[in-house]
Coordinates of C-alpha atoms (C1' of nucleotides) in Angstrom, one line a residue:
Chain I
M118 CA 28.5 21.7 9.2
P119 CA 25.6 22.0 11.7
E120 CA 26.4 21.5 15.4
V121 CA 24.1 19.6 17.7
T122 CA 22.5 22.3 19.9
M123 CA 20.4 22.2 23.0
S124 CA 17.4 23.6 21.1
N125 CA 17.1 20.7 18.8
T126 CA 17.9 17.9 21.2
E127 CA 15.6 18.8 24.0
E128 CA 12.6 17.9 22.0
L129 CA 14.0 14.5 20.9
N130 CA 13.4 11.3 22.7
E131 CA 16.2 9.4 24.3
L132 CA 16.9 7.1 21.3
M133 CA 17.2 10.0 18.9
R134 CA 19.2 12.1 21.3
V135 CA 21.8 9.3 21.7
R136 CA 22.2 8.9 18.0
R137 CA 22.8 12.6 17.5
E138 CA 25.4 12.4 20.3
K139 CA 27.1 9.5 18.4
L140 CA 27.0 11.6 15.3
Q141 CA 28.9 14.4 17.0
E142 CA 31.3 11.9 18.6
L143 CA 32.2 10.6 15.1
R144 CA 32.8 14.1 13.8
D145 CA 35.0 14.8 16.9
H146 CA 37.1 11.7 15.9
G147 CA 37.4 13.0 12.3
I148 CA 35.0 10.5 10.8
E149 CA 32.5 12.0 8.4
P150 CA 29.2 10.3 9.0
Y151 CA 27.8 11.1 5.6
G152 CA 30.1 9.6 3.1
N153 CA 30.3 9.7 -0.7
K154 CA 30.4 7.3 -3.6
Y155 CA 31.2 3.7 -2.7
E156 CA 31.8 1.2 -5.5
A157 CA 30.5 -2.2 -4.4
T158 CA 31.5 -5.2 -6.4
D159 CA 28.6 -7.5 -5.6
Y160 CA 25.1 -7.8 -4.2
T161 CA 24.3 -9.9 -1.1
Q162 CA 21.9 -12.3 -2.9
G163 CA 24.4 -13.3 -5.5
I164 CA 26.9 -14.3 -2.8
V165 CA 24.4 -16.2 -0.6
E166 CA 23.1 -18.1 -3.6
N167 CA 26.4 -18.9 -5.2
F168 CA 28.6 -19.5 -2.2
E169 CA 30.9 -22.0 -3.9
K170 CA 31.8 -19.4 -6.5
Y171 CA 32.5 -16.8 -3.8
D172 CA 34.1 -19.0 -1.1
G173 CA 37.3 -17.2 0.0
K174 CA 36.9 -14.4 -2.5
N175 CA 37.1 -10.7 -1.7
V176 CA 33.9 -8.6 -2.1
K177 CA 32.8 -5.1 -1.6
L178 CA 29.2 -4.5 -0.4
A179 CA 27.1 -1.5 0.4
G180 CA 23.9 -1.4 2.4
R181 CA 22.1 -0.9 5.7
I182 CA 22.9 -2.6 9.0
M183 CA 19.8 -4.4 10.1
A184 CA 20.9 -6.4 13.1
K185 CA 23.9 -6.6 15.5
R186 CA 25.2 -9.4 17.6
G187 CA 28.2 -8.2 19.6
H188 CA 30.7 -10.6 21.1
G189 CA 33.3 -8.4 22.7
K190 CA 36.3 -8.5 20.4
A191 CA 34.4 -9.9 17.4
S192 CA 30.8 -9.0 16.3
F193 CA 28.3 -10.1 13.8
A194 CA 25.9 -7.9 12.0
N195 CA 23.4 -8.2 9.1
L196 CA 23.8 -6.1 6.0
Q197 CA 20.8 -5.5 3.8
D198 CA 21.0 -4.3 0.2
M199 CA 18.5 -4.1 -2.7
T200 CA 18.7 -7.8 -3.4
G201 CA 18.5 -9.2 0.2
G202 CA 20.8 -9.5 3.1
I203 CA 24.0 -11.2 4.3
Q204 CA 25.7 -11.8 7.6
V205 CA 29.0 -9.9 8.2
Y206 CA 31.6 -10.5 10.8
G207 CA 34.2 -8.1 12.1
R208 CA 37.1 -8.8 14.4
L209 CA 39.3 -6.5 16.4
N210 CA 42.3 -8.4 15.1
D211 CA 41.4 -7.8 11.4
L212 CA 40.1 -4.2 11.7
G213 CA 42.4 -2.6 14.3
E214 CA 41.2 -0.7 17.3
E215 CA 39.9 2.5 15.7
A216 CA 37.9 0.8 12.9
Y217 CA 36.6 -1.9 15.2
E218 CA 35.3 0.7 17.7
M219 CA 33.5 2.4 14.9
Y220 CA 32.0 -0.9 13.7
E221 CA 30.9 -1.9 17.2
K222 CA 29.2 1.4 17.7
L223 CA 27.2 1.3 14.5
D224 CA 23.5 1.6 15.0
I225 CA 20.8 -0.5 13.3
G226 CA 19.9 1.5 10.3
D227 CA 23.3 2.9 9.6
I228 CA 24.4 2.6 6.0
V229 CA 28.0 1.3 5.4
G230 CA 30.3 0.2 2.7
L231 CA 32.5 -2.8 3.6
E232 CA 35.1 -5.1 2.1
G233 CA 35.9 -8.6 3.2
S234 CA 36.2 -12.2 2.3
V235 CA 33.4 -14.7 2.0
F236 CA 33.3 -17.8 4.3
K237 CA 30.8 -20.0 6.0
T238 CA 30.4 -20.1 9.8
R239 CA 30.3 -23.3 11.8
R240 CA 26.5 -23.1 11.7
G241 CA 26.6 -22.9 7.9
E242 CA 25.8 -19.3 7.4
V243 CA 27.4 -17.5 4.4
T244 CA 29.3 -14.6 6.0
V245 CA 31.6 -11.8 4.9
S246 CA 34.6 -11.4 7.2
I247 CA 35.2 -7.6 7.2
T248 CA 38.7 -6.2 6.4
D249 CA 37.6 -2.7 5.8
I250 CA 34.5 -0.7 6.7
V251 CA 33.3 2.8 6.1
L252 CA 30.3 4.7 7.4
L253 CA 28.3 6.1 4.5
S254 CA 25.2 7.4 6.3
K255 CA 24.4 7.8 10.0
S256 CA 20.8 6.9 10.8
L257 CA 19.3 9.2 13.4
R258 CA 16.0 7.4 13.9
P259 CA 15.4 4.0 15.3
L260 CA 13.9 1.4 12.9
P261 CA 10.9 -0.7 13.9
E262 CA 11.4 -4.0 15.6
K263 CA 13.3 -6.8 13.7
W264 CA 10.8 -9.5 14.5
H265 CA 7.4 -7.9 13.9
G266 CA 8.4 -5.2 11.4
L267 CA 6.2 -2.3 10.9
K268 CA 2.5 -3.3 11.0
D269 CA 0.6 -0.1 11.5
V270 CA -0.8 0.4 8.0
D271 CA -1.1 4.1 8.4
L272 CA 2.6 4.4 9.1
R273 CA 3.4 1.8 6.4
Y274 CA 1.8 4.0 3.7
R275 CA 2.9 7.3 5.0
Q276 CA 6.5 6.2 5.6
R277 CA 6.8 3.7 2.8
Y278 CA 10.6 4.0 3.0
V279 CA 10.5 2.5 6.5
D280 CA 8.0 -0.2 5.3
L281 CA 10.3 -1.1 2.4
T282 CA 13.3 -1.2 4.8
V283 CA 11.9 -3.6 7.3
N284 CA 9.2 -5.6 5.5
P285 CA 10.8 -7.8 2.8
E286 CA 7.5 -9.0 1.4
V287 CA 6.6 -5.4 0.6
R288 CA 9.8 -4.9 -1.3
K289 CA 9.0 -8.2 -3.2
T290 CA 5.6 -7.0 -4.2
F291 CA 7.0 -3.8 -5.8
V292 CA 9.7 -5.8 -7.6
I293 CA 7.0 -8.0 -9.0
R294 CA 5.0 -4.9 -10.0
S295 CA 8.0 -3.5 -11.9
N296 CA 8.6 -6.9 -13.6
I297 CA 4.9 -7.1 -14.6
V298 CA 5.1 -3.7 -16.3
K299 CA 8.4 -4.6 -17.9
E300 CA 6.9 -7.8 -19.3
I301 CA 3.9 -6.0 -20.6
R302 CA 6.2 -3.7 -22.6
K303 CA 8.2 -6.6 -23.9
H304 CA 5.0 -8.5 -24.9
L305 CA 3.5 -5.5 -26.7
E306 CA 6.8 -4.6 -28.4
G307 CA 6.9 -8.2 -29.7
L308 CA 3.4 -7.6 -31.2
G309 CA 4.5 -4.5 -33.0
F310 CA 2.8 -1.9 -30.7
L311 CA 4.2 1.6 -30.4
E312 CA 4.4 3.1 -26.9
V313 CA 3.1 6.7 -26.9
E314 CA 2.5 9.4 -24.4
T315 CA -0.7 11.5 -24.6
P316 CA -1.7 14.5 -22.5
M317 CA -2.6 14.2 -18.8
M318 CA -4.2 17.6 -18.8
H319 CA -7.3 17.7 -20.8
P320 CA -9.6 20.6 -21.8
I321 CA -12.4 18.0 -22.0
A322 CA -12.3 15.0 -19.7
G323 CA -13.3 12.1 -21.9
G324 CA -12.9 8.4 -22.5
A325 CA -14.7 7.2 -19.3
A326 CA -17.7 7.9 -17.1
A327 CA -16.1 9.5 -14.1
R328 CA -15.8 12.7 -12.2
P329 CA -12.5 14.5 -13.0
F330 CA -10.1 16.5 -10.9
V331 CA -10.2 20.2 -12.0
T332 CA -7.1 22.4 -12.2
H333 CA -6.3 25.8 -13.7
H334 CA -3.7 27.0 -16.1
N335 CA -2.7 30.5 -15.1
A336 CA -1.0 31.8 -18.3
L337 CA -3.8 30.5 -20.5
D338 CA -6.4 31.3 -17.8
M339 CA -8.3 28.1 -18.6
E340 CA -9.8 25.2 -16.7
L341 CA -8.1 21.9 -17.3
F342 CA -9.1 18.4 -16.2
L343 CA -6.6 15.7 -15.1
R344 CA -7.3 12.8 -17.5
I345 CA -9.8 10.2 -16.5
A346 CA -8.7 8.0 -19.5
P347 CA -6.3 8.4 -22.5
E348 CA -8.8 6.7 -24.8
L349 CA -9.8 9.6 -27.1
Y350 CA -6.3 10.7 -27.7
L351 CA -5.1 7.2 -28.5
K352 CA -7.8 6.8 -31.0
R353 CA -6.9 10.1 -32.6
L354 CA -3.5 8.4 -33.2
L355 CA -5.3 5.6 -35.1
V356 CA -6.8 8.4 -37.3
G357 CA -3.3 9.7 -37.7
G358 CA -2.1 6.3 -39.0
F359 CA -0.4 4.8 -35.9
D360 CA -2.1 1.4 -36.3
K361 CA -0.9 -0.2 -33.0
V362 CA -0.4 2.0 -30.1
Y363 CA -0.4 1.7 -26.3
E364 CA 0.1 3.8 -23.3
I365 CA 0.8 2.7 -19.7
N366 CA -1.0 5.6 -18.2
R367 CA -1.7 7.2 -14.9
S368 CA -5.3 8.4 -14.8
F369 CA -7.2 10.3 -12.1
R370 CA -10.7 10.0 -10.9
N371 CA -12.2 12.3 -8.3
E372 CA -14.1 9.6 -6.4
G373 CA -14.0 7.6 -3.1
I374 CA -11.0 5.8 -1.9
S375 CA -11.3 2.1 -1.0
T376 CA -9.3 -1.1 -1.0
R377 CA -9.8 -1.2 -4.8
H378 CA -9.7 2.5 -5.7
N379 CA -6.9 5.1 -5.5
P380 CA -7.5 8.6 -6.9
E381 CA -4.6 8.0 -9.3
F382 CA -4.2 4.6 -10.8
T383 CA -2.4 3.0 -13.6
M384 CA -4.0 1.5 -16.7
L385 CA -2.8 -0.1 -19.9
E386 CA -4.7 1.1 -22.9
L387 CA -4.0 -0.2 -26.3
Y388 CA -5.6 0.1 -29.8
Q389 CA -5.1 -2.1 -32.8
A390 CA -6.4 -0.9 -36.1
Y391 CA -8.1 -3.3 -38.4
G392 CA -8.8 -5.5 -35.4
D393 CA -11.8 -6.2 -33.3
I394 CA -13.0 -7.4 -30.0
E395 CA -12.0 -11.0 -30.8
D396 CA -8.4 -9.9 -31.2
M397 CA -8.6 -8.1 -27.9
M398 CA -9.8 -11.3 -26.1
E399 CA -6.9 -13.3 -27.6
L400 CA -4.5 -10.6 -26.8
T401 CA -5.7 -10.3 -23.2
E402 CA -5.6 -14.0 -22.5
N403 CA -2.1 -14.3 -24.0
L404 CA -0.8 -11.2 -22.3
V405 CA -2.0 -12.0 -18.8
S406 CA -1.2 -15.7 -18.8
S407 CA 2.3 -15.2 -20.3
I408 CA 3.1 -12.4 -17.8
A409 CA 2.1 -14.7 -14.9
Q410 CA 4.4 -17.4 -16.4
K411 CA 7.3 -15.0 -16.8
V412 CA 6.9 -13.1 -13.5
L413 CA 5.7 -15.9 -11.2
G414 CA 6.7 -19.0 -13.2
T415 CA 3.1 -20.3 -13.3
D416 CA -0.3 -19.4 -14.7
K417 CA -2.1 -20.9 -11.7
V418 CA -2.1 -18.2 -9.0
Q419 CA -3.4 -18.3 -5.5
Y420 CA -5.6 -15.4 -4.6
E421 CA -7.0 -15.3 -1.1
D422 CA -8.9 -18.6 -0.8
Q423 CA -9.0 -19.4 -4.5
E424 CA -6.7 -20.9 -7.1
I425 CA -7.1 -18.9 -10.3
N426 CA -6.2 -20.6 -13.5
L427 CA -5.0 -18.0 -16.0
A428 CA -4.2 -20.5 -18.8
A429 CA -5.8 -19.4 -22.1
P430 CA -8.5 -19.7 -23.4
W431 CA -10.9 -18.2 -20.9
K432 CA -14.6 -18.6 -20.6
R433 CA -16.7 -16.3 -22.8
L434 CA -20.3 -15.5 -21.7
P435 CA -22.7 -13.0 -23.1
M436 CA -24.1 -10.7 -20.5
L437 CA -27.7 -11.7 -21.2
D438 CA -26.8 -15.4 -20.7
A439 CA -24.9 -14.6 -17.5
V440 CA -27.8 -12.6 -16.1
K441 CA -30.2 -15.3 -16.9
E442 CA -28.0 -18.0 -15.4
Y443 CA -27.4 -16.2 -12.1
S444 CA -30.6 -14.2 -11.6
G445 CA -33.1 -16.2 -13.5
L446 CA -34.2 -13.0 -15.4
D447 CA -34.3 -13.4 -19.2
F448 CA -33.9 -9.9 -20.6
N449 CA -34.6 -11.2 -24.1
S450 CA -38.2 -11.3 -23.0
I451 CA -38.2 -7.9 -21.4
H452 CA -38.9 -5.3 -24.0
T453 CA -39.6 -1.9 -22.4
D454 CA -37.6 0.2 -19.9
E455 CA -40.6 0.2 -17.6
E456 CA -40.9 -3.5 -17.6
A457 CA -37.2 -3.8 -16.8
R458 CA -37.5 -1.4 -13.9
G459 CA -40.4 -3.5 -12.6
K460 CA -38.2 -6.6 -12.6
A461 CA -35.5 -4.7 -10.8
K462 CA -37.9 -3.7 -8.0
G463 CA -38.9 -7.4 -7.8
L464 CA -35.3 -8.2 -7.1
K465 CA -35.1 -5.4 -4.4
L466 CA -32.6 -3.4 -6.4
E467 CA -32.5 0.4 -5.7
I468 CA -33.5 2.4 -8.8
N469 CA -34.4 6.0 -9.4
G470 CA -37.0 5.5 -12.1
N471 CA -34.9 6.9 -15.0
E472 CA -33.1 3.7 -15.9
S473 CA -33.3 2.2 -19.3
W474 CA -33.5 -1.5 -20.2
G475 CA -29.7 -1.6 -20.6
D476 CA -29.1 0.3 -17.3
I477 CA -31.2 -2.3 -15.5
L478 CA -29.5 -5.2 -17.2
N479 CA -26.2 -3.9 -16.0
L480 CA -27.5 -3.4 -12.5
V481 CA -28.8 -6.9 -12.3
F482 CA -25.5 -8.1 -13.7
E483 CA -23.4 -6.2 -11.1
E484 CA -25.5 -7.4 -8.2
F485 CA -26.0 -11.1 -9.1
V486 CA -23.3 -12.1 -11.5
E487 CA -20.1 -10.2 -10.9
P488 CA -19.3 -11.7 -7.4
K489 CA -19.7 -15.2 -8.9
L490 CA -17.1 -14.7 -11.7
I491 CA -14.0 -16.2 -9.9
Q492 CA -12.1 -17.8 -12.8
P493 CA -11.3 -15.5 -15.7
T494 CA -14.4 -14.8 -17.6
F495 CA -15.1 -12.4 -20.6
I496 CA -18.6 -11.0 -20.3
L497 CA -19.8 -10.0 -23.8
D498 CA -22.4 -7.7 -25.4
Y499 CA -22.8 -4.8 -23.1
P500 CA -25.9 -2.6 -23.7
V501 CA -25.2 0.5 -25.9
E502 CA -26.4 3.1 -23.3
I503 CA -23.6 2.2 -21.0
S504 CA -21.0 1.8 -23.8
P505 CA -20.9 5.2 -25.6
L506 CA -17.6 4.5 -27.4
A507 CA -18.2 0.9 -28.5
K508 CA -19.5 -0.3 -31.9
R509 CA -23.1 -1.6 -32.1
K510 CA -23.6 -5.3 -32.8
K511 CA -24.6 -5.8 -36.4
D512 CA -27.6 -8.0 -35.5
R513 CA -28.6 -6.3 -32.2
P514 CA -28.0 -2.6 -32.3
E515 CA -29.0 -2.2 -28.7
L516 CA -25.9 -4.2 -27.7
T517 CA -22.3 -3.5 -28.4
Y518 CA -19.1 -5.5 -29.3
R519 CA -17.7 -5.0 -25.9
F520 CA -16.3 -7.2 -23.1
E521 CA -15.3 -6.8 -19.6
L522 CA -13.0 -9.3 -18.0
F523 CA -13.7 -10.5 -14.5
I524 CA -11.4 -12.4 -12.2
Y525 CA -12.2 -13.1 -8.5
G526 CA -15.4 -11.0 -9.0
R527 CA -13.4 -8.0 -10.0
E528 CA -13.4 -6.1 -13.2
M529 CA -9.8 -6.4 -14.6
A530 CA -10.2 -5.2 -18.2
N531 CA -12.6 -3.5 -20.6
A532 CA -12.5 -3.7 -24.4
F533 CA -14.5 -3.2 -27.5
S534 CA -14.6 -2.9 -31.2
E535 CA -14.2 0.8 -31.4
L536 CA -17.1 2.9 -32.7
N537 CA -15.7 4.7 -35.8
D538 CA -19.0 6.0 -37.2
P539 CA -18.8 9.8 -36.5
I540 CA -22.5 10.3 -36.8
D541 CA -23.4 7.6 -34.4
Q542 CA -20.6 8.8 -32.1
K543 CA -22.0 12.3 -32.1
Q544 CA -25.5 11.0 -31.2
R545 CA -24.0 8.9 -28.4
F546 CA -22.3 12.0 -27.0
E547 CA -25.6 13.9 -27.3
N548 CA -27.3 11.2 -25.3
Q549 CA -24.6 11.5 -22.7
L550 CA -25.2 15.3 -22.5
K551 CA -28.8 14.6 -21.8
K552 CA -27.7 12.5 -18.8
R553 CA -25.4 15.3 -17.7
D554 CA -28.3 17.7 -17.9
A555 CA -30.3 15.3 -15.8
G556 CA -27.7 15.6 -13.1
D557 CA -25.3 12.7 -13.9
D558 CA -22.0 14.4 -13.5
E559 CA -20.2 11.3 -14.6
A560 CA -21.7 11.2 -18.0
H561 CA -19.4 11.8 -20.9
M562 CA -18.7 15.3 -22.2
M563 CA -19.1 16.3 -25.9
D564 CA -15.7 16.3 -27.7
E565 CA -16.2 18.1 -31.0
D566 CA -12.6 17.6 -32.0
Y567 CA -12.8 13.9 -31.5
I568 CA -15.9 13.8 -33.7
Q569 CA -13.9 15.8 -36.3
A570 CA -11.1 13.3 -36.1
L571 CA -13.6 10.4 -36.7
E572 CA -15.0 12.4 -39.7
Y573 CA -11.5 12.2 -41.3
G574 CA -11.9 8.4 -40.9
M575 CA -10.7 6.1 -38.2
P576 CA -9.9 2.5 -39.2
P577 CA -12.0 -0.2 -37.5
A578 CA -10.1 -1.2 -34.4
G579 CA -10.1 -3.2 -31.3
G580 CA -9.3 -1.3 -28.1
L581 CA -8.4 -2.6 -24.6
G582 CA -7.9 -1.3 -21.1
I583 CA -6.4 -3.3 -18.3
G584 CA -6.2 -2.0 -14.7
I585 CA -2.5 -2.5 -13.8
D586 CA -2.9 -2.0 -10.1
R587 CA -5.6 -4.7 -9.9
L588 CA -3.6 -7.1 -12.1
V589 CA -0.7 -6.6 -9.7
M590 CA -3.0 -7.3 -6.8
L591 CA -4.1 -10.5 -8.4
L592 CA -0.5 -11.7 -9.1
T593 CA 0.9 -10.7 -5.7
N594 CA -2.1 -11.9 -3.7
T595 CA -2.6 -8.5 -2.0
Q596 CA -5.9 -7.4 -0.7
S597 CA -5.7 -3.6 -0.9
I598 CA -4.7 -1.4 -3.9
R599 CA -2.6 0.5 -1.4
D600 CA -0.4 -2.6 -1.1
V601 CA 0.6 -2.2 -4.8
I602 CA 0.9 1.6 -5.0
L603 CA 4.2 2.8 -3.4
F604 CA 2.7 6.1 -2.2
P605 CA -1.1 5.8 -2.0
Q606 CA -3.2 8.9 -1.4
M607 CA -3.6 9.7 2.3
K608 CA -5.1 12.5 4.2
P609 CA -2.4 14.7 5.6
R610 CA -2.0 14.5 9.4
D611 CA -3.0 17.5 11.5
Chain V
rG134 C1' -20.6 10.7 2.3
rA135 C1' -22.9 6.7 6.2
rG136 C1' -22.2 2.6 9.9
rC137 C1' -18.9 -0.4 13.0
rC138 C1' -14.0 -0.7 15.1
rA139 C1' -9.1 1.0 16.5
rU140 C1' -5.4 4.8 18.5
rU141 C1' -0.9 3.2 25.3
rA142 C1' 7.3 3.7 25.0
rG143 C1' 11.1 4.2 18.7
rC144 C1' 8.4 -0.8 17.0
rU145 C1' 4.9 -5.0 18.4
rC146 C1' 1.4 -5.3 22.0
rA147 C1' -0.9 -6.2 27.4
rG148 C1' -3.4 -3.1 30.9
rU149 C1' -8.8 -6.8 35.3
rU150 C1' -14.4 -3.4 38.6
rG151 C1' -12.3 3.8 37.7
rG152 C1' -7.1 3.4 42.3
rC153 C1' 1.2 4.5 41.5
rA154 C1' 2.0 3.2 33.4
rG155 C1' 3.5 -2.5 31.9
rA156 C1' 6.2 -6.7 28.7
rG157 C1' 9.2 -8.2 24.5
rC158 C1' 12.3 -6.0 20.8
rA159 C1' 15.2 -1.6 20.2
rC160 C1' 18.3 1.6 23.4
rC161 C1' 22.1 2.7 27.6
rU162 C1' 26.3 0.5 31.1
rG163 C1' 29.4 -3.9 31.7
rA164 C1' 31.1 -9.2 30.2
rC165 C1' 32.0 -12.3 25.9
rU166 C1' 36.8 -13.6 19.1
rU167 C1' 32.0 -18.4 14.5
rU168 C1' 26.9 -15.9 16.9
rU169 C1' 22.1 -15.8 14.5
rA170 C1' 15.1 -13.8 17.5
rA171 C1' 23.2 -14.7 20.3
rU172 C1' 23.7 -15.1 25.6
rC173 C1' 24.6 -13.1 30.8
rA174 C1' 24.2 -8.9 34.7
rG175 C1' 22.0 -4.0 35.5
rG176 C1' 19.0 0.4 33.7
rG177 C1' 12.1 2.3 31.8
rU178 C1' 13.1 6.0 28.0
rG179 C1' 5.6 7.8 28.1
rU180 C1' 1.4 14.5 25.6
rC181 C1' -2.0 6.6 27.3
rC182 C1' -4.5 10.5 19.6
rC183 C1' -6.6 15.8 20.8
rA184 C1' -10.2 19.0 23.5
rG185 C1' -13.9 19.2 27.1
rG186 C1' -17.0 16.7 30.9
rU187 C1' -18.3 13.2 35.2
rU188 C1' -15.5 11.7 39.6
rC189 C1' -11.9 12.3 45.8
rG190 C1' -9.4 9.9 41.6
rA191 C1' -9.8 8.7 34.3
rA192 C1' -5.5 5.0 29.7
rU193 C1' -10.4 3.0 31.5
rC194 C1' -16.9 6.3 31.8
rC195 C1' -19.5 10.5 28.8
rU196 C1' -19.5 14.4 24.7
rG197 C1' -17.1 16.5 20.5
rG198 C1' -13.0 16.3 17.2
rA199 C1' -8.5 14.1 14.4
rU200 C1' -6.3 10.0 11.8
rG201 C1' -6.6 5.0 10.2
rG202 C1' -9.0 0.1 9.2
rC203 C1' -13.3 -2.7 7.6
rU204 C1' -18.2 -2.6 5.3
rC205 C1' -21.5 0.2 2.3
rA206 C1' -22.2 4.1 -1.4
rC207 C1' -19.5 6.1 -6.0
rC208 C1' -16.2 4.0 -9.5
rA209 C1' -11.9 0.9 -12.6

RNA sequence: GAGCCAUUAGCUCAGUUGGCAGAGCACCUGACUUUUAAUCAGGGUGUCCCAGGUUCGAAUCCUGGAUGGCUCACCA
């Protein structure tokens, strides 16, 4: 058992030094400040919400002391557990001198187990009158202030445990996140999807246009990439006969950090054999609106200054129509790459001179249309050059059966009828390689094994990806992706 | 990666023209057996982010750096 020594106290501030002295004092009195298992019978929320059922009953609770109000020979405190908090009340008469002294000397932040009977105070607050209390963990650091909580966002993300302890709305956000993921699984299970796990370390980083993280396997002496998307592995499973698969996957992209980007993020990807993009739109509408209903109890959600109506069906708008509507440019009457670039210059868009018709269409779309798409909108028919894994439209081969879903101007989902023609797919990869050679290090890599898989035959399929972090942001009305990721990436201090 | 802004007690924040470092909460001592942002009396606990510079004197002005936030770029 370590003793408190001069060498480790002299660096501590007053508050921490006092707590270490209390710790030693407890041990001197034969009280172990770090206890063992405690079997609670109830959680605080259940008692507060069902007082009539609990009135006069004996309960055992475990949690953290969050506030103290001493009154001499009787003292109030607040106990917080996973579900919420409750007031507790200890009296010298009930506890005896030794236990009462320990109770009175508890610090905010200490973790205790206690037993007592439920009653209501004169002022109407549900309270547990303590008959027995045991210290389970002595807290040696002061918690942030009860009234303002922890606001410094840097500290909140670096010390999420403190953030969760003192900011109830943060705790609520992560409970909602957990419920969203749970409901996604339930929904997909109900539709007959199989949850699978595919590699996170890829010899070829495929399935998306993004820069990967690179790592090294020592025993195999080979370079590996952290996955940027699970797509190509999941579609190999379609080849293998798993007709409905999904993966709730962590993927990694070696790019800038912002309020909407974390280097590791969570996506839902699913594939449905013998389906197409129409099935994906229906599935997306139903999935998102029913999750909102189940998790929030409504499909009308407030996000920042807008009420978003998630009730299906959602607006469907071909990209060409959307661009025409918001920018005035009709790409149906623009026929060459050069002409398209000229129009982009006319709109003062920055271009490098290598863009194709489809690249420019997408640029104009991002600039003029995306921010306007507040209510859920499926944008359809993406150009083939920016959709190397999507099936070409039958009547317009320069476009694909692809949609992206936008809500509040943000991309929330991406889906297509999957390209299952191995010869076309190989050509698409080769075009991507040309882009790579031209210096685009986010262009797709060639994946020969994936081509080989397609050559065995992949059923026609619809595929869908949904950004879970962004969905959670929408449903929790949070403004930064860091508010929905428990431990967002931060630069180390010093 | 670029621009703008921020960093002062454990936490939330003031700090005037460059002139002794402040408040609330928390904490410590005492009083108080149904309080609840408990109350009452007393107590200030500090590497003013770091390193230089200007100055009689710097939390304050200047230069460089660190970390963070926002915007932009890249992307989902």
